[in-house]
Amino acid sequence: MPVKAKKWILAHHFDGVPKDSDLELVEEELPELQDGEILLEAQALSVDPYMRVFARSALKEGDTIMGSQVGKVIESKSPQHPVGMMLVGSVGWRTHAIVNVNQGPDLLGTPIVVPATPAPGLPVSVNLGVLGMPGATAYFGLLELCQPKAGEVVVVSAAAGAVGSLVGQIAKIKGCTVIGYAGTDEKCKWIKEELGFDHAINYKTRDVAESLKEAAPDGVDCYFDNVGGDFLYTVMRQMNKYGRISVCGAISQYNDNLDNQKSGVFPGILLIVNELRMEGFISTRWLSRWPEAFKEMAAWMKEGKLKYRETTTKGFENMREAFYGMLRGDNTGKAVVNV
Ligand SMILES: NC(=O)c1ccc[n+]([C@@H]2O[C@H](COP(=O)([O-])OP(=O)(O)OC[C@H]3O[C@@H](n4cnc5c(N)ncnc54)[C@H](OP(=O)(O)O)[C@@H]3O)[C@@H](O)[C@H]2O)c1
């Protein structure tokens, strides 16, 4: 019986904030499997900020939106991938996907399918968050680039999101004082009262420079930047000598046209005077070490030192709304769509 797959395609390239006419839900009938192929059925799908950024360079109009999902193998012509196996697949916004298991990596460099990490008692979607790409991003982006030491002050922006909420908790585990910025009072309450951040500040109701002076009177040693733009420059002004900045994301700029980014004088003087180190990264730099991060974070979760939250949207047909919601800040923790 041929399988009908649903998929979301890029109908028009985004221009500013994504809108309904940019994304279209279509159906397609999938062909018979060939040797080396599997049929994957989506259980949970991820919506991530990078989809907004990379759509322009990596997709043509009509292409399926890129992205990861946890899928179940429902038909297989690959002996290593039996029916029933759960995989993390980089197959885009699709309910069903035929995957050639020998296919090369996706645009971020992750393999097209990998076995899901078993997480007894937890939903499979943790493979899209704490035990997935955002988890590896938080772990390596903080520990490798910021190298936080006990007693240091760490600032993180988008602090109640998938990556930021983990960064703050890992910094706490390493003995740092942690200051998180997030966009609602509820998010701030969660990261302070439940996740143990020392300070949680709503950047929409407080001035960032002033609130940071109050929370970190002796300056900032590490900044994990998820936001970019003016936010970054404001924190840079309060960095201590030899401070480290891990440039993870620039979500405040993702809806801007990249060819038309605001120009201004880069505050290089701040880097020079305080001898700061600032480095951008893509989490796949440490792809071969991701299992190491997942092992340690799973152990921290078991010990109750690391918590995660998901904001789930029900229904594949609501992928678009989940994506818009994540970009505007509706999510606390990882934004996930359950089929
Ligand atoms: N370099 C890498 O390899 C890599 C990998 C994964 C993610 N990232 C980046 O890391 C960042 C966080 O990703 P995530 O997956 O964890 O997403 P997320 O934080 O779960 O969701 C995005 C959050 O960004 C915040 N936001 C939106 N517009 C903003 C603005 N103008 N200023 C400040 N905050 C804004 C919103 O929270 P508020 O309510 O707090 O505004 C929203 O919930 C993104 O920039 C992403 O591109 C990078």
Tab-separated table of C-alpha atoms and ligand atoms in Angstrom, residues 46-51 53 108 133-134 136-138 157-165 181-184 187 203-204 224-228 231 247-255 280-286 290 325-335, ligand 1:
chain	number	residue	atom	x	y	z
A	46	SER	CA	11.925	20.087	16.159
A	47	VAL	CA	11.459	23.754	15.305
A	48	ASP	CA	14.708	25.700	15.621
A	49	PRO	CA	15.945	29.237	15.005
A	50	TYR	CA	18.481	28.086	12.373
A	51	MET	CA	15.614	27.205	10.030
A	53	VAL	CA	18.507	31.695	8.943
A	108	LEU	CA	24.806	21.279	9.450
A	133	MET	CA	21.641	19.205	19.042
A	134	PRO	CA	20.632	21.989	21.507
A	136	ALA	CA	25.419	19.528	22.584
A	137	THR	CA	25.378	23.223	21.674
A	138	ALA	CA	24.990	24.301	25.292
A	157	SER	CA	20.709	35.424	26.880
A	158	ALA	CA	17.554	33.640	25.627
A	159	ALA	CA	18.099	31.970	28.985
A	160	ALA	CA	14.777	30.132	29.215
A	161	GLY	CA	15.108	28.560	25.770
A	162	ALA	CA	16.362	25.135	24.727
A	163	VAL	CA	20.058	26.056	24.706
A	164	GLY	CA	20.086	28.906	27.236
A	165	SER	CA	18.307	27.012	30.013
A	181	TYR	CA	18.043	37.207	30.533
A	182	ALA	CA	14.651	36.112	29.214
A	183	GLY	CA	11.577	37.757	27.737
A	184	THR	CA	8.820	37.167	30.316
A	187	LYS	CA	10.370	32.469	32.214
A	203	TYR	CA	15.080	42.144	29.196
A	204	LYS	CA	11.762	43.483	27.938
A	224	PHE	CA	27.056	32.913	26.157
A	225	ASP	CA	25.398	34.921	23.413
A	226	ASN	CA	22.196	33.624	21.837
A	227	VAL	CA	20.884	36.997	20.741
A	228	GLY	CA	23.538	39.185	19.063
A	231	PHE	CA	22.482	42.959	23.533
A	247	VAL	CA	28.832	33.468	20.072
A	248	CYS	CA	26.150	30.842	19.648
A	249	GLY	CA	23.268	32.700	18.018
A	250	ALA	CA	22.016	36.087	16.909
A	251	ILE	CA	18.257	35.611	17.012
A	252	SER	CA	17.580	39.339	17.336
A	253	GLN	CA	18.854	39.661	13.762
A	254	TYR	CA	17.379	36.579	12.060
A	255	ASN	CA	14.375	38.350	10.590
A	280	GLY	CA	31.504	31.823	17.019
A	281	PHE	CA	30.768	28.147	16.550
A	282	ILE	CA	28.497	25.525	15.047
A	283	SER	CA	27.833	22.672	17.430
A	284	THR	CA	28.773	20.010	14.867
A	285	ARG	CA	32.391	21.042	15.404
A	286	TRP	CA	32.235	18.551	18.301
A	290	TRP	CA	28.255	14.552	21.297
A	325	GLY	CA	5.825	30.857	18.268
A	326	MET	CA	9.429	29.800	18.946
A	327	LEU	CA	10.797	32.769	16.994
A	328	ARG	CA	8.677	35.238	18.953
A	329	GLY	CA	9.382	33.630	22.329
A	330	ASP	CA	6.265	31.583	23.134
A	331	ASN	CA	8.393	28.603	24.148
A	332	THR	CA	9.911	27.833	27.518
A	333	GLY	CA	12.611	25.201	27.073
A	334	LYS	CA	12.627	23.238	23.823
A	335	ALA	CA	9.918	23.869	21.228
B	1	LIG	N1	25.769	27.778	16.951
B	1	LIG	C1	25.053	26.669	17.000
B	1	LIG	O1	25.515	25.566	16.683
B	1	LIG	C2	23.637	26.755	17.481
B	1	LIG	C3	22.882	25.609	17.744
B	1	LIG	C4	21.595	25.744	18.275
B	1	LIG	C5	21.072	27.007	18.505
B	1	LIG	N2	21.835	28.099	18.209
B	1	LIG	C6	21.338	29.443	18.476
B	1	LIG	O2	21.091	29.539	19.866
B	1	LIG	C7	20.017	30.444	20.094
B	1	LIG	C8	18.941	29.744	20.945
B	1	LIG	O3	18.446	28.638	20.179
B	1	LIG	P1	17.365	27.661	20.828
B	1	LIG	O4	17.195	26.542	19.888
B	1	LIG	O5	17.730	27.396	22.241
B	1	LIG	O6	16.047	28.545	20.767
B	1	LIG	P2	15.157	28.996	22.012
B	1	LIG	O7	16.002	29.843	22.892
B	1	LIG	O8	14.488	27.810	22.589
B	1	LIG	O9	14.037	29.872	21.294
B	1	LIG	C9	14.331	31.124	20.792
B	1	LIG	C10	14.173	32.198	21.898
B	1	LIG	O10	14.827	33.369	21.489
B	1	LIG	C11	14.280	34.462	22.205
B	1	LIG	N3	14.221	35.621	21.317
B	1	LIG	C12	13.527	35.775	20.166
B	1	LIG	N4	13.737	36.988	19.630
B	1	LIG	C13	14.578	37.632	20.474
B	1	LIG	C14	15.174	38.938	20.503
B	1	LIG	N5	14.945	39.831	19.531
B	1	LIG	N6	15.977	39.258	21.543
B	1	LIG	C15	16.220	38.381	22.548
B	1	LIG	N7	15.695	37.127	22.571
B	1	LIG	C16	14.889	36.765	21.553
B	1	LIG	C17	12.865	34.039	22.647
B	1	LIG	O11	12.833	33.998	24.069
B	1	LIG	P3	12.547	35.315	24.964
B	1	LIG	O12	11.141	35.188	25.468
B	1	LIG	O13	13.560	35.213	26.041
B	1	LIG	O14	12.715	36.517	24.073
B	1	LIG	C18	12.717	32.619	22.097
B	1	LIG	O15	12.036	31.752	22.967
B	1	LIG	C19	19.524	30.887	18.723
B	1	LIG	O16	20.142	32.110	18.414
B	1	LIG	C20	20.025	29.790	17.820
B	1	LIG	O17	20.179	30.207	16.488
B	1	LIG	C21	23.078	27.995	17.705
